[in-house]
């Protein structure tokens, strides 16, 4: 889920940017500082998109930059347990499929792809259902549900930390799975099969 949140902070404007419009510089600076940061409560900060209020700057002896109290709008992505996502398969491993959901990635373990037994075909880079021959590969569009969400808070601006957050997904319910599978199931139900 995407959220818009108001945040209060202090932004440092370096002297070489004093001639530029203050709000534009503040947004750029805040994005450089916070974009990609992960907060356990708020989620992954996607971007700072607007400044609501910015105070007159204060100078600190020996620094030369101006410091401004600021209230800004930020967009966060925070997956919720049981939330349903449309996503794209970005990688296949012998234990499951990695799916890009919004700004993060989730994992569909082989046991959660279908009710069928799943084999990994390394040559094709696909997961194949034994009885139904359904295949799942890189680039496939899927609908999945978050089984649980474990977000790891970070103290640095490392993009790797949010990749350590775990979002296990399932496609083993009605109206979930590869888009083609969902459409096939709808057609069968219309025909009464």
XYZ file of N, CA, C and O in Angstrom:
772
model
N 0.846 -1.160 0.000
C 0.000 0.000 0.000
C 0.899 1.233 0.000
O 1.919 1.255 0.663
N 0.498 2.240 -0.719
C 1.229 3.506 -0.745
C 0.544 4.476 0.208
O -0.686 4.540 0.266
N 1.353 5.213 0.955
C 0.844 6.177 1.915
C 1.527 7.519 1.708
O 2.707 7.575 1.389
N 0.769 8.588 1.947
C 1.338 9.936 1.963
C 1.373 10.368 3.421
O 0.355 10.300 4.112
N 2.552 10.784 3.880
C 2.739 11.127 5.280
C 3.436 12.474 5.401
O 4.327 12.782 4.618
N 3.031 13.253 6.405
C 3.704 14.525 6.693
C 4.818 14.260 7.706
O 4.613 13.555 8.688
N 5.978 14.853 7.434
C 7.135 14.667 8.308
C 7.735 16.029 8.630
O 7.812 16.901 7.765
N 8.153 16.207 9.895
C 8.865 17.407 10.322
C 10.336 17.042 10.452
O 10.680 15.993 10.995
N 11.201 17.912 9.955
C 12.628 17.657 10.022
C 13.377 18.975 9.848
O 12.761 20.040 9.744
N 14.676 18.882 9.795
C 15.527 20.034 9.505
C 16.299 19.698 8.239
O 16.826 18.594 8.098
N 16.330 20.634 7.301
C 17.063 20.414 6.055
C 18.241 21.388 5.998
O 18.106 22.557 6.354
N 19.393 20.862 5.571
C 20.612 21.665 5.449
C 20.773 22.072 3.989
O 20.831 21.224 3.108
N 20.847 23.381 3.743
C 21.038 23.912 2.394
C 22.470 24.447 2.296
O 22.820 25.403 2.992
N 23.292 23.850 1.436
C 24.683 24.317 1.326
C 24.743 25.692 0.656
O 23.877 26.053 -0.145
N 25.787 26.465 0.943
C 25.877 27.839 0.440
C 25.860 27.942 -1.084
O 25.321 28.917 -1.617
N 26.420 26.969 -1.796
C 26.452 27.063 -3.260
C 25.062 26.920 -3.887
O 24.895 27.154 -5.079
N 24.043 26.592 -3.078
C 22.679 26.460 -3.602
C 21.759 27.593 -3.146
O 20.559 27.539 -3.379
N 22.319 28.614 -2.503
C 21.514 29.722 -1.984
C 20.776 30.478 -3.083
O 19.725 31.061 -2.838
N 21.283 30.504 -4.293
C 20.670 31.257 -5.389
C 19.471 30.520 -5.996
O 18.659 31.124 -6.684
N 19.346 29.229 -5.740
C 18.255 28.427 -6.314
C 16.990 28.593 -5.473
O 17.065 28.950 -4.294
N 15.807 28.318 -6.055
C 14.556 28.398 -5.279
C 14.609 27.453 -4.070
O 14.912 26.265 -4.209
N 14.330 27.989 -2.898
C 14.500 27.283 -1.635
C 13.717 25.965 -1.576
O 14.254 24.920 -1.197
N 12.427 25.995 -1.957
C 11.617 24.769 -1.861
C 12.138 23.674 -2.788
O 12.164 22.500 -2.422
N 12.566 24.050 -3.992
C 13.097 23.058 -4.933
C 14.376 22.423 -4.395
O 14.557 21.202 -4.473
N 15.262 23.235 -3.845
C 16.507 22.720 -3.278
C 16.203 21.822 -2.080
O 16.812 20.762 -1.902
N 15.245 22.239 -1.253
C 14.884 21.449 -0.077
C 14.349 20.078 -0.493
O 14.732 19.056 0.093
N 13.471 20.025 -1.511
C 12.932 18.745 -1.979
C 14.056 17.862 -2.512
O 14.144 16.676 -2.177
N 14.943 18.424 -3.321
C 16.070 17.643 -3.868
C 16.953 17.112 -2.745
O 17.339 15.953 -2.737
N 17.256 17.965 -1.781
C 18.117 17.573 -0.665
C 17.459 16.483 0.182
O 18.107 15.504 0.561
N 16.174 16.645 0.470
C 15.467 15.640 1.260
C 15.397 14.308 0.519
O 15.560 13.240 1.122
N 15.158 14.352 -0.800
C 15.141 13.106 -1.578
C 16.508 12.431 -1.571
O 16.594 11.207 -1.433
N 17.574 13.217 -1.719
C 18.921 12.645 -1.677
C 19.195 12.000 -0.325
O 19.869 10.983 -0.241
N 18.646 12.583 0.726
C 18.878 12.084 2.078
C 18.023 10.860 2.405
O 18.511 9.900 2.994
N 16.746 10.882 2.024
C 15.814 9.880 2.524
C 15.295 8.860 1.517
O 14.791 7.818 1.915
N 15.372 9.138 0.233
C 14.820 8.209 -0.756
C 15.469 6.828 -0.602
O 16.678 6.704 -0.502
N 14.632 5.801 -0.523
C 15.125 4.438 -0.362
C 15.310 4.012 1.082
O 15.614 2.863 1.355
N 15.094 4.920 2.022
C 15.213 4.565 3.439
C 14.008 3.751 3.859
O 12.897 3.958 3.395
N 14.240 2.859 4.777
C 13.185 1.982 5.264
C 12.946 2.247 6.737
O 13.881 2.251 7.531
N 11.694 2.500 7.071
C 11.291 2.704 8.451
C 10.300 1.607 8.799
O 9.367 1.338 8.033
N 10.517 0.958 9.934
C 9.680 -0.187 10.320
C 8.193 0.168 10.378
O 7.348 -0.622 9.997
N 7.875 1.364 10.840
C 6.474 1.762 10.979
C 5.891 2.330 9.690
O 4.733 2.088 9.369
N 6.684 3.113 8.956
C 6.169 3.808 7.774
C 6.382 3.037 6.472
O 5.643 3.212 5.525
N 7.415 2.227 6.392
C 7.730 1.494 5.176
C 8.899 2.110 4.437
O 9.734 2.795 5.025
N 8.943 1.889 3.134
C 10.027 2.360 2.279
C 9.676 3.734 1.728
O 8.635 3.898 1.098
N 10.545 4.721 1.966
C 10.281 6.068 1.457
C 10.571 6.093 -0.032
O 11.687 5.818 -0.460
N 9.551 6.385 -0.813
C 9.667 6.437 -2.267
C 10.168 7.803 -2.708
O 11.091 7.909 -3.497
N 9.537 8.858 -2.195
C 9.994 10.200 -2.560
C 9.379 11.254 -1.651
O 8.345 11.042 -1.041
N 10.073 12.389 -1.586
C 9.525 13.602 -0.976
C 8.949 14.380 -2.140
O 9.653 14.637 -3.121
N 7.661 14.700 -2.085
C 7.055 15.329 -3.259
C 6.553 16.751 -3.053
O 6.223 17.407 -4.021
N 6.501 17.226 -1.815
C 6.025 18.601 -1.608
C 6.489 19.110 -0.246
O 6.602 18.345 0.708
N 6.739 20.415 -0.200
C 7.084 21.091 1.046
C 5.843 21.857 1.494
O 5.307 22.663 0.747
N 5.367 21.573 2.699
C 4.213 22.298 3.238
C 4.640 23.591 3.914
O 3.965 24.609 3.813
N 5.751 23.527 4.647
C 6.200 24.698 5.390
C 7.719 24.631 5.524
O 8.270 23.563 5.793
N 8.357 25.768 5.322
C 9.805 25.840 5.500
C 10.125 27.159 6.195
O 9.632 28.219 5.799
N 10.905 27.060 7.277
C 11.205 28.248 8.081
C 12.360 29.038 7.473
O 13.064 28.571 6.577
N 12.539 30.224 8.014
C 13.706 31.021 7.641
C 14.935 30.262 8.144
O 14.914 29.640 9.204
N 16.010 30.306 7.367
C 17.202 29.539 7.709
C 17.985 30.104 8.868
O 17.946 31.303 9.142
N 18.694 29.216 9.552
C 19.591 29.612 10.631
C 20.990 29.171 10.238
O 21.182 28.091 9.674
N 21.965 30.019 10.542
C 23.364 29.697 10.257
C 24.029 29.198 11.535
O 23.733 29.684 12.629
N 24.925 28.255 11.364
C 25.681 27.727 12.495
C 27.134 28.118 12.293
O 27.692 27.918 11.205
N 27.728 28.641 13.325
C 29.110 29.115 13.249
C 30.024 28.012 12.712
O 29.970 26.883 13.163
N 30.810 28.362 11.694
C 31.782 27.430 11.137
C 31.238 26.515 10.056
O 31.975 25.695 9.517
N 29.941 26.621 9.722
C 29.375 25.736 8.708
C 29.085 26.471 7.405
O 29.377 25.991 6.350
N 28.452 27.580 7.411
C 28.154 28.321 6.192
C 26.844 27.914 5.535
O 26.288 28.658 4.741
N 26.342 26.732 5.825
C 25.055 26.293 5.274
C 23.935 26.876 6.118
O 24.134 27.288 7.254
N 22.743 26.900 5.542
C 21.581 27.335 6.318
C 20.755 26.106 6.685
O 20.664 25.156 5.922
N 20.190 26.143 7.876
C 19.374 25.048 8.393
C 17.949 25.538 8.540
O 17.695 26.574 9.149
N 17.003 24.782 7.964
C 15.595 25.190 7.942
C 14.730 24.097 8.557
O 14.872 22.922 8.209
N 13.821 24.505 9.449
C 12.783 23.573 9.891
C 11.831 23.399 8.719
O 11.468 24.373 8.053
N 11.438 22.173 8.481
C 10.617 21.906 7.306
C 9.542 20.870 7.642
O 9.751 19.979 8.460
N 8.378 21.054 7.040
C 7.307 20.057 7.079
C 7.074 19.664 5.627
O 6.823 20.521 4.776
N 7.180 18.366 5.336
C 7.071 17.915 3.954
C 6.206 16.670 3.832
O 5.995 15.955 4.798
N 5.693 16.463 2.614
C 4.912 15.273 2.297
C 5.850 14.239 1.691
O 6.628 14.551 0.785
N 5.760 13.015 2.180
C 6.567 11.924 1.643
C 5.643 10.764 1.288
O 4.641 10.522 1.955
N 5.995 10.071 0.230
C 5.244 8.890 -0.211
C 6.007 7.652 0.252
O 7.202 7.514 -0.016
N 5.307 6.770 0.951
C 5.883 5.526 1.442
C 5.177 4.323 0.823
O 3.976 4.396 0.506
N 5.918 3.243 0.674
C 5.341 1.966 0.278
C 5.517 1.017 1.445
O 6.635 0.763 1.895
N 4.383 0.514 1.967
C 4.434 -0.442 3.069
C 3.442 -1.560 2.784
O 2.232 -1.370 2.847
N 3.963 -2.735 2.455
C 3.062 -3.861 2.230
C 2.416 -4.285 3.544
O 3.036 -4.207 4.605
N 1.170 -4.696 3.459
C 0.430 -5.133 4.637
C 0.136 -6.626 4.525
O -0.038 -7.148 3.423
N 0.063 -7.281 5.665
C -0.283 -8.698 5.672
C -1.656 -8.892 5.034
O -2.567 -8.109 5.263
N -1.778 -9.895 4.186
C -2.997 -10.265 3.446
C -3.313 -9.334 2.277
O -4.311 -9.521 1.596
N -2.480 -8.325 2.042
C -2.696 -7.441 0.907
C -2.443 -8.213 -0.392
O -1.547 -9.048 -0.470
N -3.236 -7.924 -1.405
C -3.090 -8.586 -2.699
C -2.346 -7.646 -3.637
O -2.656 -6.458 -3.719
N -1.350 -8.219 -4.329
C -0.496 -7.446 -5.227
C -0.514 -8.031 -6.624
O -0.544 -9.247 -6.797
N -0.472 -7.156 -7.614
C -0.138 -7.557 -8.978
C 1.345 -7.263 -9.118
O 1.806 -6.197 -8.724
N 2.086 -8.218 -9.682
C 3.514 -8.022 -9.806
C 4.084 -8.777 -10.984
O 3.371 -9.495 -11.689
N 5.382 -8.600 -11.166
C 6.088 -9.262 -12.265
C 7.171 -10.166 -11.688
O 7.917 -9.757 -10.794
N 7.263 -11.381 -12.204
C 8.310 -12.301 -11.785
C 9.636 -11.759 -12.317
O 9.782 -11.534 -13.518
N 10.594 -11.548 -11.401
C 11.888 -10.982 -11.808
C 13.024 -11.994 -11.724
O 14.091 -11.761 -12.284
N 12.804 -13.103 -11.025
C 13.841 -14.126 -10.922
C 13.193 -15.436 -10.492
O 12.207 -15.437 -9.754
N 13.782 -16.523 -10.983
C 13.325 -17.862 -10.619
C 14.488 -18.589 -9.968
O 15.609 -18.567 -10.482
N 14.226 -19.230 -8.843
C 15.222 -20.057 -8.162
C 14.605 -21.440 -7.953
O 13.393 -21.617 -8.133
N 15.420 -22.397 -7.557
C 14.878 -23.742 -7.360
C 13.873 -23.807 -6.212
O 13.060 -24.707 -6.144
N 13.879 -22.810 -5.338
C 12.971 -22.789 -4.193
C 11.786 -21.842 -4.369
O 10.923 -21.763 -3.502
N 11.716 -21.093 -5.489
C 10.572 -20.210 -5.685
C 10.806 -19.113 -6.699
O 11.803 -19.103 -7.415
N 9.868 -18.173 -6.728
C 9.902 -17.064 -7.684
C 9.928 -15.744 -6.925
O 9.145 -15.538 -5.991
N 10.835 -14.863 -7.346
C 10.886 -13.515 -6.777
C 10.005 -12.612 -7.630
O 10.095 -12.633 -8.860
N 9.161 -11.835 -6.959
C 8.169 -11.005 -7.648
C 8.338 -9.557 -7.213
O 8.416 -9.265 -6.014
N 8.390 -8.641 -8.185
C 8.444 -7.207 -7.896
C 7.025 -6.744 -7.610
O 6.140 -6.830 -8.461
N 6.810 -6.307 -6.368
C 5.499 -5.794 -5.958
C 5.703 -4.356 -5.490
O 6.304 -4.121 -4.461
N 5.242 -3.422 -6.255
C 5.459 -2.026 -5.892
C 6.940 -1.727 -5.880
O 7.667 -2.040 -6.816
N 7.412 -1.177 -4.791
C 8.812 -0.774 -4.682
C 9.689 -1.826 -4.020
O 10.860 -1.603 -3.781
N 9.138 -2.987 -3.712
C 9.894 -4.042 -3.043
C 9.690 -5.361 -3.780
O 8.917 -5.440 -4.727
N 10.378 -6.388 -3.310
C 10.255 -7.715 -3.899
C 9.708 -8.685 -2.864
O 9.996 -8.576 -1.675
N 8.919 -9.639 -3.348
C 8.404 -10.697 -2.499
C 8.845 -12.041 -3.053
O 9.332 -12.129 -4.185
N 8.666 -13.088 -2.265
C 9.042 -14.440 -2.681
C 7.830 -15.351 -2.614
O 7.157 -15.426 -1.587
N 7.592 -16.043 -3.726
C 6.568 -17.090 -3.745
C 7.325 -18.409 -3.675
O 7.974 -18.817 -4.641
N 7.292 -19.053 -2.516
C 7.959 -20.340 -2.344
C 7.273 -21.359 -3.249
O 6.074 -21.238 -3.538
N 8.025 -22.372 -3.702
C 7.444 -23.372 -4.614
C 6.186 -24.005 -4.034
O 5.259 -24.341 -4.778
N 6.106 -24.126 -2.722
C 4.917 -24.720 -2.098
C 3.706 -23.805 -2.172
O 2.582 -24.237 -1.903
N 3.914 -22.528 -2.561
C 2.820 -21.555 -2.609
C 2.455 -21.124 -4.026
O 1.650 -20.231 -4.212
N 3.049 -21.788 -5.042
C 2.762 -21.424 -6.437
C 1.401 -21.962 -6.852
O 0.549 -21.230 -7.338
N 1.193 -23.265 -6.710
C -0.099 -23.903 -7.015
C -0.293 -25.067 -6.046
O 0.602 -25.395 -5.270
N -1.446 -25.727 -6.147
C -1.698 -26.923 -5.344
C -0.948 -28.129 -5.910
O -0.844 -29.156 -5.269
N -0.448 -28.007 -7.104
C 0.273 -29.050 -7.816
C 1.732 -29.112 -7.318
O 2.252 -28.139 -6.792
N 2.398 -30.249 -7.529
C 3.817 -30.371 -7.211
C 4.608 -29.577 -8.245
O 4.353 -29.671 -9.442
N 5.595 -28.779 -7.783
C 6.357 -27.892 -8.664
C 7.787 -28.398 -8.820
O 8.453 -28.730 -7.839
N 8.251 -28.427 -10.068
C 9.646 -28.739 -10.387
C 10.319 -27.485 -10.909
O 9.685 -26.667 -11.584
N 11.623 -27.367 -10.644
C 12.403 -26.250 -11.169
C 13.121 -26.725 -12.419
O 13.832 -27.732 -12.389
N 12.929 -26.028 -13.523
C 13.637 -26.331 -14.773
C 14.704 -25.250 -14.947
O 14.416 -24.141 -15.387
N 15.947 -25.596 -14.587
C 17.046 -24.637 -14.647
C 17.361 -24.182 -16.053
O 17.757 -23.034 -16.265
N 17.212 -25.068 -17.036
C 17.510 -24.697 -18.426
C 16.552 -23.622 -18.920
O 16.946 -22.686 -19.597
N 15.276 -23.782 -18.612
C 14.257 -22.817 -19.049
C 14.145 -21.639 -18.092
O 13.527 -20.631 -18.421
N 14.673 -21.809 -16.871
C 14.518 -20.760 -15.860
C 13.062 -20.609 -15.479
O 12.542 -19.503 -15.423
N 12.420 -21.750 -15.229
C 10.982 -21.728 -14.956
C 10.631 -22.730 -13.863
O 11.365 -23.677 -13.597
N 9.478 -22.500 -13.263
C 8.874 -23.458 -12.349
C 7.740 -24.118 -13.111
O 6.932 -23.433 -13.742
N 7.667 -25.461 -13.051
C 6.684 -26.191 -13.844
C 5.866 -27.092 -12.920
O 6.423 -27.876 -12.150
N 4.531 -26.986 -13.036
C 3.627 -27.837 -12.263
C 3.608 -29.229 -12.889
O 3.481 -29.369 -14.107
N 3.750 -30.258 -12.057
C 3.899 -31.638 -12.534
C 2.671 -32.148 -13.284
O 2.783 -32.693 -14.373
N 1.476 -31.990 -12.717
C 0.263 -32.549 -13.328
C -0.376 -31.622 -14.355
O -0.805 -32.056 -15.412
N -0.438 -30.324 -14.058
C -1.139 -29.396 -14.951
C -0.229 -28.785 -16.023
O -0.719 -28.152 -16.948
N 1.087 -28.948 -15.881
C 2.076 -28.365 -16.793
C 2.044 -26.836 -16.841
O 2.523 -26.240 -17.803
N 1.480 -26.208 -15.838
C 1.529 -24.753 -15.756
C 2.985 -24.342 -15.541
O 3.715 -24.997 -14.798
N 3.399 -23.256 -16.200
C 4.770 -22.782 -16.039
C 4.770 -21.352 -15.522
O 3.859 -20.565 -15.794
N 5.817 -21.044 -14.771
C 6.007 -19.706 -14.232
C 7.450 -19.315 -14.491
O 8.375 -20.028 -14.082
N 7.642 -18.197 -15.212
C 8.989 -17.760 -15.563
C 9.173 -16.267 -15.419
O 8.228 -15.524 -15.125
N 10.402 -15.831 -15.624
C 10.733 -14.409 -15.539
C 9.903 -13.623 -16.555
O 9.743 -14.045 -17.697
N 9.344 -12.512 -16.106
C 8.523 -11.668 -16.968
C 7.036 -11.943 -16.854
O 6.220 -11.139 -17.315
N 6.654 -13.072 -16.251
C 5.229 -13.386 -16.085
C 4.589 -12.422 -15.097
O 5.192 -12.041 -14.087
N 3.362 -12.025 -15.395
C 2.596 -11.159 -14.501
C 1.710 -12.029 -13.626
O 1.041 -12.943 -14.121
N 1.738 -11.750 -12.331
C 1.022 -12.581 -11.369
C 0.238 -11.726 -10.385
O 0.503 -10.538 -10.215
N -0.714 -12.366 -9.739
C -1.448 -11.772 -8.618
C -1.190 -12.671 -7.420
O -1.409 -13.884 -7.500
N -0.699 -12.078 -6.329
C -0.350 -12.855 -5.145
C -0.779 -12.111 -3.883
O -0.998 -10.898 -3.917
N -0.870 -12.862 -2.797
C -1.264 -12.289 -1.499
C -0.104 -12.395 -0.526
O 0.582 -13.426 -0.467
N 0.141 -11.322 0.225
C 1.194 -11.329 1.246
C 0.750 -12.203 2.413
O -0.284 -11.960 3.018
N 1.530 -13.229 2.696
C 1.229 -14.131 3.801
C 1.596 -13.456 5.119
O 0.868 -13.534 6.098
N 2.739 -12.804 5.127
C 3.194 -12.034 6.289
C 4.164 -10.971 5.785
O 4.557 -10.993 4.626
N 4.527 -10.059 6.665
C 5.466 -9.002 6.292
C 6.434 -8.807 7.449
O 6.010 -8.650 8.589
N 7.717 -8.839 7.156
C 8.749 -8.599 8.152
C 9.675 -7.519 7.613
O 10.526 -7.789 6.767
N 9.476 -6.289 8.088
C 10.284 -5.166 7.622
C 11.393 -4.915 8.624
O 11.147 -4.772 9.810
N 12.611 -4.865 8.117
C 13.776 -4.588 8.960
C 14.079 -3.101 8.888
O 14.275 -2.563 7.813
N 14.100 -2.462 10.052
C 14.439 -1.036 10.121
C 15.906 -0.874 9.777
O 16.706 -1.771 9.968
N 16.263 0.269 9.257
C 17.662 0.508 8.913
C 18.132 1.834 9.467
O 17.374 2.775 9.607
N 19.402 1.889 9.756
C 19.973 3.134 10.268
C 20.809 3.828 9.208
O 21.244 4.941 9.394
N 21.043 3.153 8.078
C 21.806 3.767 6.994
C 20.925 3.861 5.769
O 19.853 3.277 5.712
N 21.402 4.563 4.773
C 20.645 4.735 3.539
C 21.005 3.642 2.529
O 21.113 3.887 1.358
N 21.170 2.434 2.999
C 21.562 1.337 2.119
C 20.334 0.687 1.507
O 19.443 0.240 2.210
N 20.307 0.629 0.178
C 19.188 -0.014 -0.508
C 19.175 -1.507 -0.217
O 18.153 -2.160 -0.316
N 20.315 -2.087 0.148
C 20.380 -3.515 0.433
C 19.542 -3.877 1.650
O 19.022 -4.973 1.733
N 19.421 -2.971 2.635
C 18.689 -3.301 3.849
C 17.227 -3.598 3.572
O 16.658 -4.498 4.163
N 16.584 -2.845 2.667
C 15.173 -3.137 2.415
C 15.025 -4.426 1.632
O 13.992 -5.066 1.671
N 16.077 -4.865 0.932
C 16.019 -6.157 0.265
C 16.060 -7.295 1.275
O 15.691 -8.414 0.979
N 16.530 -7.035 2.499
C 16.548 -8.043 3.546
C 15.183 -8.196 4.207
O 14.977 -9.128 4.967
N 14.274 -7.269 3.952
C 12.920 -7.398 4.475
C 12.240 -8.553 3.756
O 12.458 -8.772 2.575
N 11.437 -9.282 4.484
C 10.823 -10.487 3.927
C 9.333 -10.269 3.660
O 8.605 -9.831 4.539
N 8.932 -10.598 2.434
C 7.527 -10.530 2.071
C 7.172 -11.846 1.380
O 7.243 -11.966 0.163
N 6.821 -12.875 2.173
C 6.418 -14.133 1.559
C 5.018 -13.994 0.952
O 4.127 -13.394 1.544
N 4.864 -14.548 -0.255
C 3.614 -14.444 -1.000
C 3.040 -15.824 -1.276
O 3.770 -16.819 -1.300
N 1.741 -15.865 -1.516
C 1.087 -17.102 -1.934
C 0.219 -16.830 -3.151
O -0.288 -15.728 -3.332
N 0.084 -17.872 -3.988
C -0.842 -17.803 -5.132
C -1.803 -18.996 -5.091
O -2.418 -19.319 -6.084
N -1.948 -19.645 -3.926
C -2.739 -20.867 -3.818
C -4.181 -20.607 -3.384
O -4.725 -21.351 -2.592
N -4.803 -19.576 -3.910
C -6.201 -19.291 -3.605
C -6.896 -18.855 -4.880
O -6.245 -18.501 -5.872
N -8.217 -18.865 -4.844
C -8.986 -18.420 -6.012
C -8.596 -16.997 -6.391
O -8.357 -16.153 -5.532
N -8.578 -16.748 -7.685
C -8.260 -15.442 -8.270
C -6.834 -14.970 -7.985
O -6.545 -13.781 -8.077
N -5.951 -15.894 -7.634
C -4.534 -15.597 -7.494
C -3.775 -16.484 -8.464
O -4.254 -17.541 -8.859
N -2.581 -16.057 -8.846
C -1.736 -16.840 -9.737
C -1.300 -16.020 -10.930
O -1.458 -14.803 -10.974
N -0.737 -16.703 -11.885
C -0.344 -16.068 -13.143
C -1.627 -15.569 -13.816
O -2.662 -16.241 -13.764
N -1.580 -14.406 -14.432
C -2.793 -13.821 -15.014
C -3.483 -14.781 -15.969
O -4.712 -14.859 -15.993
N -2.716 -15.532 -16.771
C -3.307 -16.490 -17.713
C -4.071 -17.583 -16.975
O -5.121 -18.029 -17.423
N -3.525 -18.030 -15.823
C -4.203 -19.067 -15.035
C -5.531 -18.555 -14.484
O -6.525 -19.281 -14.454
N -5.533 -17.309 -14.045
C -6.762 -16.720 -13.498
C -7.826 -16.643 -14.595
O -8.990 -16.992 -14.381
N -7.414 -16.204 -15.790
C -8.353 -16.088 -16.913
C -8.890 -17.460 -17.314
O -10.088 -17.614 -17.567
N -8.020 -18.477 -17.360
C -8.457 -19.844 -17.684
C -9.478 -20.338 -16.671
O -10.483 -20.960 -17.046
N -9.246 -20.079 -15.389
C -10.178 -20.508 -14.340
C -11.523 -19.805 -14.494
O -12.584 -20.430 -14.313
N -11.514 -18.528 -14.876
C -12.774 -17.799 -15.100
C -13.542 -18.394 -16.269
O -14.761 -18.557 -16.201
N -12.834 -18.709 -17.354
C -13.479 -19.294 -18.517
C -14.080 -20.653 -18.197
O -15.200 -20.968 -18.620
N -13.365 -21.471 -17.434
C -13.880 -22.795 -17.033
C -15.119 -22.650 -16.155
O -16.067 -23.414 -16.301
N -15.115 -21.675 -15.263
C -16.261 -21.507 -14.372
C -17.484 -20.999 -15.153
O -18.619 -21.359 -14.842
N -17.257 -20.205 -16.216
C -18.379 -19.745 -17.049
C -18.990 -20.915 -17.800
O -20.200 -20.971 -18.014
N -18.135 -21.841 -18.216
C -18.617 -23.004 -18.965
C -19.179 -24.082 -18.044
O -19.770 -25.050 -18.507
N -18.952 -23.907 -16.732
C -19.492 -24.874 -15.762
C -18.649 -26.129 -15.631
O -19.133 -27.170 -15.215
N -17.391 -26.030 -15.979
C -16.512 -27.212 -15.897
C -16.062 -27.456 -14.487
O -15.787 -26.692 -13.704
